[in-house]
mmCIF file of C-alpha atoms and ligand atoms in Angstrom:
data_model
loop_
_atom_site.group_PDB
_atom_site.id
_atom_site.type_symbol
_atom_site.label_atom_id
_atom_site.label_comp_id
_atom_site.label_asym_id
_atom_site.label_seq_id
_atom_site.Cartn_x
_atom_site.Cartn_y
_atom_site.Cartn_z
ATOM 1 C CA MET N 1 47.545 7.508 4.265
ATOM 2 C CA ARG N 2 49.637 4.641 2.862
ATOM 3 C CA LEU N 3 53.322 5.493 2.745
ATOM 4 C CA LEU N 4 56.616 3.774 1.997
ATOM 5 C CA MET N 5 59.741 5.005 3.764
ATOM 6 C CA ALA N 6 62.863 4.301 1.716
ATOM 7 C CA GLY N 7 66.526 5.082 2.223
ATOM 8 C CA SER N 8 69.688 3.217 3.044
ATOM 9 C CA PRO N 9 70.609 1.801 6.455
ATOM 10 C CA GLY N 10 71.371 4.766 8.713
ATOM 11 C CA SER N 11 69.307 7.264 6.714
ATOM 12 C CA GLY N 12 66.826 7.697 9.565
ATOM 13 C CA LYS N 13 63.922 5.621 8.235
ATOM 14 C CA GLY N 14 63.033 4.148 11.619
ATOM 15 C CA THR N 15 63.167 7.416 13.556
ATOM 16 C CA HIS N 16 61.100 9.340 11.013
ATOM 17 C CA SER N 17 58.586 6.572 10.318
ATOM 18 C CA ARG N 18 57.926 6.245 14.024
ATOM 19 C CA ARG N 19 57.338 9.989 14.490
ATOM 20 C CA LEU N 20 55.259 10.323 11.351
ATOM 21 C CA GLY N 21 53.149 7.312 12.310
ATOM 22 C CA GLU N 22 52.302 8.946 15.632
ATOM 23 C CA HIS N 23 51.477 12.238 13.890
ATOM 24 C CA LEU N 24 49.199 10.567 11.320
ATOM 25 C CA ASN N 25 47.839 7.981 13.744
ATOM 26 C CA VAL N 26 48.703 5.049 11.473
ATOM 27 C CA PRO N 27 50.882 2.043 12.392
ATOM 28 C CA HIS N 28 54.601 2.124 11.723
ATOM 29 C CA ILE N 29 55.415 -1.261 10.210
ATOM 30 C CA ALA N 30 59.161 -1.902 10.226
ATOM 31 C CA THR N 31 60.318 -5.182 8.703
ATOM 32 C CA GLY N 32 63.549 -5.100 10.746
ATOM 33 C CA ASP N 33 61.518 -4.803 13.979
ATOM 34 C CA LEU N 34 59.143 -7.595 12.940
ATOM 35 C CA LEU N 35 62.117 -9.840 12.178
ATOM 36 C CA ARG N 36 63.937 -9.014 15.424
ATOM 37 C CA GLU N 37 60.749 -9.812 17.325
ATOM 38 C CA GLN N 38 60.695 -13.286 15.717
ATOM 39 C CA VAL N 39 64.382 -13.720 16.574
ATOM 40 C CA SER N 40 63.831 -12.854 20.228
ATOM 41 C CA LEU N 41 60.820 -15.177 20.424
ATOM 42 C CA GLY N 42 63.017 -17.952 19.007
ATOM 43 C CA THR N 43 60.470 -18.984 16.340
ATOM 44 C CA PRO N 44 61.596 -21.105 13.340
ATOM 45 C CA LEU N 45 61.188 -18.017 11.130
ATOM 46 C CA GLY N 46 63.326 -16.004 13.554
ATOM 47 C CA ARG N 47 66.076 -18.638 13.688
ATOM 48 C CA ASN N 48 66.181 -18.797 9.904
ATOM 49 C CA ALA N 49 66.168 -14.987 9.512
ATOM 50 C CA GLN N 50 68.889 -14.412 12.092
ATOM 51 C CA THR N 51 71.623 -16.038 10.024
ATOM 52 C CA PHE N 52 70.926 -13.600 7.174
ATOM 53 C CA MET N 53 70.509 -10.549 9.420
ATOM 54 C CA ASP N 54 73.701 -11.036 11.426
ATOM 55 C CA ARG N 55 75.695 -11.122 8.179
ATOM 56 C CA GLY N 56 73.890 -8.002 6.903
ATOM 57 C CA ASP N 57 72.259 -9.957 4.056
ATOM 58 C CA TYR N 58 68.613 -9.864 3.039
ATOM 59 C CA VAL N 59 66.119 -12.406 4.275
ATOM 60 C CA PRO N 60 64.596 -14.294 1.274
ATOM 61 C CA ASP N 61 61.713 -12.584 -0.544
ATOM 62 C CA ASP N 62 59.138 -15.329 0.079
ATOM 63 C CA VAL N 63 59.589 -14.977 3.848
ATOM 64 C CA MET N 64 59.326 -11.176 3.699
ATOM 65 C CA VAL N 65 56.305 -11.128 1.409
ATOM 66 C CA ALA N 66 54.370 -13.576 3.599
ATOM 67 C CA MET N 67 55.216 -11.521 6.677
ATOM 68 C CA ILE N 68 54.014 -8.244 5.141
ATOM 69 C CA LYS N 69 50.882 -9.788 3.685
ATOM 70 C CA ASP N 70 49.960 -10.976 7.136
ATOM 71 C CA ARG N 71 50.754 -7.640 8.783
ATOM 72 C CA LEU N 72 48.798 -5.545 6.249
ATOM 73 C CA ALA N 73 45.746 -7.736 6.852
ATOM 74 C CA GLN N 74 45.617 -6.722 10.549
ATOM 75 C CA PRO N 75 42.747 -4.382 11.550
ATOM 76 C CA ASP N 76 44.985 -1.437 12.511
ATOM 77 C CA ALA N 77 46.526 -1.296 9.015
ATOM 78 C CA GLN N 78 43.173 -0.693 7.339
ATOM 79 C CA LYS N 79 43.273 3.043 8.113
ATOM 80 C CA GLY N 80 46.726 3.387 6.514
ATOM 81 C CA PHE N 81 50.345 2.561 7.356
ATOM 82 C CA ILE N 82 53.966 3.542 7.022
ATOM 83 C CA LEU N 83 56.030 0.681 5.653
ATOM 84 C CA ASP N 84 59.641 1.003 6.742
ATOM 85 C CA GLY N 85 62.159 -1.331 5.099
ATOM 86 C CA PHE N 86 59.901 -2.911 2.499
ATOM 87 C CA PRO N 87 60.154 -3.405 -0.444
ATOM 88 C CA ARG N 88 63.923 -3.846 -0.688
ATOM 89 C CA THR N 89 64.099 -5.927 -3.848
ATOM 90 C CA GLN N 90 62.381 -5.792 -7.218
ATOM 91 C CA GLY N 91 60.585 -9.042 -6.374
ATOM 92 C CA GLN N 92 59.196 -7.550 -3.156
ATOM 93 C CA ALA N 93 58.071 -4.408 -5.030
ATOM 94 C CA ASP N 94 56.210 -6.533 -7.603
ATOM 95 C CA SER N 95 54.531 -8.559 -4.841
ATOM 96 C CA LEU N 96 53.505 -5.404 -2.971
ATOM 97 C CA ASP N 97 51.993 -3.940 -6.162
ATOM 98 C CA LYS N 98 49.914 -7.043 -6.559
ATOM 99 C CA MET N 99 48.825 -7.134 -2.913
ATOM 100 C CA LEU N 100 47.708 -3.496 -2.954
ATOM 101 C CA ALA N 101 46.028 -3.807 -6.358
ATOM 102 C CA ASP N 102 44.025 -6.783 -5.061
ATOM 103 C CA LEU N 103 42.952 -4.692 -2.056
ATOM 104 C CA GLY N 104 42.310 -1.592 -4.215
ATOM 105 C CA THR N 105 44.548 0.492 -1.934
ATOM 106 C CA PRO N 106 47.429 2.159 -3.800
ATOM 107 C CA ILE N 107 50.423 3.822 -2.166
ATOM 108 C CA ASP N 108 50.007 7.590 -1.631
ATOM 109 C CA ALA N 109 53.685 8.478 -1.468
ATOM 110 C CA VAL N 110 57.201 7.062 -1.290
ATOM 111 C CA ILE N 111 59.559 9.080 0.888
ATOM 112 C CA VAL N 112 63.237 8.655 0.093
ATOM 113 C CA LEU N 113 65.663 9.887 2.741
ATOM 114 C CA GLU N 114 68.950 10.901 1.145
ATOM 115 C CA VAL N 115 72.098 11.011 3.286
ATOM 116 C CA PRO N 116 75.803 10.836 2.254
ATOM 117 C CA THR N 117 77.590 7.525 2.919
ATOM 118 C CA GLU N 118 80.068 8.786 5.535
ATOM 119 C CA GLU N 119 77.184 10.246 7.555
ATOM 120 C CA MET N 120 75.334 6.898 7.437
ATOM 121 C CA VAL N 121 78.380 5.075 8.798
ATOM 122 C CA ARG N 122 78.697 7.641 11.620
ATOM 123 C CA ARG N 123 75.018 7.276 12.508
ATOM 124 C CA LEU N 124 75.035 3.477 12.517
ATOM 125 C CA SER N 125 78.152 3.189 14.639
ATOM 126 C CA GLY N 126 76.641 5.493 17.321
ATOM 127 C CA ARG N 127 73.269 3.810 17.226
ATOM 128 C CA ARG N 128 71.807 1.962 20.202
ATOM 129 C CA THR N 129 68.409 0.278 20.292
ATOM 130 C CA CYS N 130 66.015 -0.691 23.061
ATOM 131 C CA PRO N 131 65.620 -4.492 22.843
ATOM 132 C CA THR N 132 62.140 -4.224 24.424
ATOM 133 C CA CYS N 133 60.388 -1.532 22.354
ATOM 134 C CA GLN N 134 62.930 -1.152 19.489
ATOM 135 C CA ARG N 135 63.174 2.616 19.988
ATOM 136 C CA PRO N 136 66.399 3.833 18.374
ATOM 137 C CA TYR N 137 68.863 6.258 20.011
ATOM 138 C CA HIS N 138 72.140 7.826 18.959
ATOM 139 C CA MET N 139 74.769 8.351 21.639
ATOM 140 C CA ASP N 140 75.739 11.795 20.219
ATOM 141 C CA ASP N 141 72.635 13.014 18.371
ATOM 142 C CA GLU N 142 69.702 11.615 20.332
ATOM 143 C CA PRO N 143 71.049 10.183 23.597
ATOM 144 C CA PRO N 144 68.772 8.647 26.225
ATOM 145 C CA LYS N 145 68.059 10.890 29.252
ATOM 146 C CA ASP N 146 69.584 8.371 31.597
ATOM 147 C CA ASP N 147 72.962 7.005 30.556
ATOM 148 C CA GLU N 148 72.351 3.773 28.595
ATOM 149 C CA THR N 149 68.706 2.924 29.318
ATOM 150 C CA CYS N 150 65.498 3.433 27.325
ATOM 151 C CA ASP N 151 63.500 6.583 28.252
ATOM 152 C CA ASP N 152 60.240 4.686 27.707
ATOM 153 C CA ASP N 153 60.759 1.442 29.601
ATOM 154 C CA GLY N 154 64.152 1.579 31.353
ATOM 155 C CA THR N 155 65.625 -1.416 29.466
ATOM 156 C CA LYS N 156 69.391 -1.372 28.962
ATOM 157 C CA LEU N 157 70.136 -0.259 25.385
ATOM 158 C CA GLU N 158 72.041 -2.572 23.035
ATOM 159 C CA ARG N 159 74.140 -2.220 19.940
ATOM 160 C CA ARG N 160 72.739 -4.386 17.167
ATOM 161 C CA ALA N 161 75.104 -7.129 15.939
ATOM 162 C CA ASP N 162 74.686 -5.767 12.404
ATOM 163 C CA ASP N 163 75.849 -2.277 13.455
ATOM 164 C CA GLU N 164 79.447 -3.488 13.799
ATOM 165 C CA PRO N 165 81.615 -1.540 11.283
ATOM 166 C CA ASP N 166 82.366 -4.424 8.850
ATOM 167 C CA THR N 167 78.734 -5.471 8.736
ATOM 168 C CA VAL N 168 77.657 -1.850 8.247
ATOM 169 C CA ARG N 169 79.869 -1.607 5.162
ATOM 170 C CA HIS N 170 78.404 -4.838 3.824
ATOM 171 C CA ARG N 171 74.820 -3.626 4.421
ATOM 172 C CA LEU N 172 75.501 -0.382 2.555
ATOM 173 C CA LYS N 173 76.844 -2.386 -0.393
ATOM 174 C CA VAL N 174 73.825 -4.713 -0.422
ATOM 175 C CA TYR N 175 71.567 -1.646 -0.344
ATOM 176 C CA ALA N 176 73.394 -0.044 -3.284
ATOM 177 C CA ASP N 177 73.311 -3.296 -5.285
ATOM 178 C CA ARG N 178 69.779 -4.457 -4.599
ATOM 179 C CA THR N 179 67.596 -1.660 -3.203
ATOM 180 C CA ALA N 180 68.668 1.771 -4.487
ATOM 181 C CA GLY N 181 67.156 1.033 -7.914
ATOM 182 C CA VAL N 182 63.836 -0.198 -6.512
ATOM 183 C CA VAL N 183 62.702 3.404 -5.926
ATOM 184 C CA GLU N 184 62.718 3.956 -9.699
ATOM 185 C CA HIS N 185 59.874 1.466 -9.808
ATOM 186 C CA TYR N 186 57.685 4.200 -8.253
ATOM 187 C CA ASP N 187 59.114 7.220 -10.062
ATOM 188 C CA THR N 188 56.685 6.875 -12.961
ATOM 189 C CA ASP N 189 53.732 7.522 -10.632
ATOM 190 C CA SER N 190 55.243 10.824 -9.408
ATOM 191 C CA VAL N 191 54.616 9.704 -5.844
ATOM 192 C CA VAL N 192 58.306 9.810 -4.905
ATOM 193 C CA LYS N 193 59.351 12.573 -2.471
ATOM 194 C CA ARG N 194 63.114 12.872 -2.136
ATOM 195 C CA ILE N 195 64.097 14.447 1.163
ATOM 196 C CA ASN N 196 67.532 15.671 2.158
ATOM 197 C CA GLY N 197 68.012 13.749 5.398
ATOM 198 C CA GLU N 198 71.152 15.527 6.572
ATOM 199 C CA ALA N 199 69.799 17.879 9.258
ATOM 200 C CA SER N 200 68.421 17.620 12.797
ATOM 201 C CA VAL N 201 65.681 15.066 13.393
ATOM 202 C CA ASP N 202 63.114 17.872 13.926
ATOM 203 C CA GLU N 203 64.138 19.630 10.727
ATOM 204 C CA VAL N 204 64.006 16.466 8.600
ATOM 205 C CA GLN N 205 60.621 15.535 10.070
ATOM 206 C CA GLU N 206 59.362 19.001 9.141
ATOM 207 C CA ARG N 207 60.651 18.571 5.576
ATOM 208 C CA ILE N 208 58.810 15.262 5.284
ATOM 209 C CA ARG N 209 55.530 16.698 6.578
ATOM 210 C CA THR N 210 55.802 19.694 4.265
ATOM 211 C CA ALA N 211 56.458 17.440 1.262
ATOM 212 C CA LEU N 212 53.389 15.347 2.142
ATOM 213 C CA GLY N 213 51.234 18.334 3.104
ATOM 214 C CA VAL N 214 50.342 16.856 6.505
HETATM 215 P P1 ADP Y 1 68.523 -1.162 8.287
HETATM 216 O O1 ADP Y 1 67.545 -0.544 7.353
HETATM 217 O O2 ADP Y 1 69.177 -0.115 9.155
HETATM 218 O O3 ADP Y 1 69.454 -2.106 7.628
HETATM 219 P P2 ADP Y 1 66.472 -2.837 9.535
HETATM 220 O O4 ADP Y 1 66.228 -2.920 10.983
HETATM 221 O O5 ADP Y 1 65.403 -2.204 8.700
HETATM 222 O O6 ADP Y 1 67.832 -2.059 9.385
HETATM 223 O O7 ADP Y 1 66.758 -4.300 8.937
HETATM 224 C C1 ADP Y 1 67.664 -5.171 9.558
HETATM 225 C C2 ADP Y 1 67.875 -6.432 8.722
HETATM 226 O O8 ADP Y 1 66.620 -7.134 8.553
HETATM 227 C C3 ADP Y 1 68.370 -6.213 7.295
HETATM 228 O O9 ADP Y 1 69.761 -6.027 7.234
HETATM 229 C C4 ADP Y 1 67.910 -7.544 6.645
HETATM 230 O O10 ADP Y 1 68.738 -8.621 7.011
HETATM 231 C C5 ADP Y 1 66.556 -7.778 7.274
HETATM 232 N N1 ADP Y 1 65.458 -7.162 6.488
HETATM 233 C C6 ADP Y 1 64.664 -6.127 6.865
HETATM 234 N N2 ADP Y 1 63.785 -5.830 5.882
HETATM 235 C C7 ADP Y 1 64.021 -6.688 4.866
HETATM 236 C C8 ADP Y 1 63.458 -6.884 3.581
HETATM 237 N N3 ADP Y 1 62.443 -6.122 3.125
HETATM 238 N N4 ADP Y 1 63.976 -7.871 2.799
HETATM 239 C C9 ADP Y 1 64.968 -8.646 3.224
HETATM 240 N N5 ADP Y 1 65.557 -8.522 4.425
HETATM 241 C C10 ADP Y 1 65.102 -7.548 5.248
#
């Protein structure tokens, strides 16, 4: 299955894509994770991307498109994928259309997680992430078993620089201005599944699976 996971920062895209990817046995491809990996490796791409990410701005389309093209060509993506965080601009959506048309592999569904703004701010400010495996936690909703370390690998959890309150507000504005409308691009194909994302993680995951019939 080839799926896009859409929704604003804090809507739960990462958490649900990860779980759904395990359930469907397809890779979870998160552009934010791919970028943060480049940043931590200190590559030229990572150094360039970091200036945009720390401000809560988007990394330029040409960089993102090249990155996704490369990732979708990997062997594990041939059986399907969940794309989390791409496309975020009209230009990226057009490029993805072209890529998938060339490969003859259309998208099966676009999941849109809908959550009210004040809830997104609450979620982002309580969020912590494992810098090693990128697993997300929430200090109130989904805390780690052991204080502030990752359940999977024991690394000390961190708060992302872009989860600071001012940057969160900026990211939500950028999303509203540049990304919210991109979903309409897919509406004509009736592949869009809008999911109310304001419930427990288990409940929302169940809603997604029911909507997809998986
Ligand atoms: P969130 O969805 O919660 O904002 P992500 O981890 O998905 O967090 O993304 C973090 C940052 O990475 C974004 O704020 C942006 O700077 C950059 N980024 C991720 N995906 C894209 C994309 N498709 N286009 C441009 N920039 C992106």
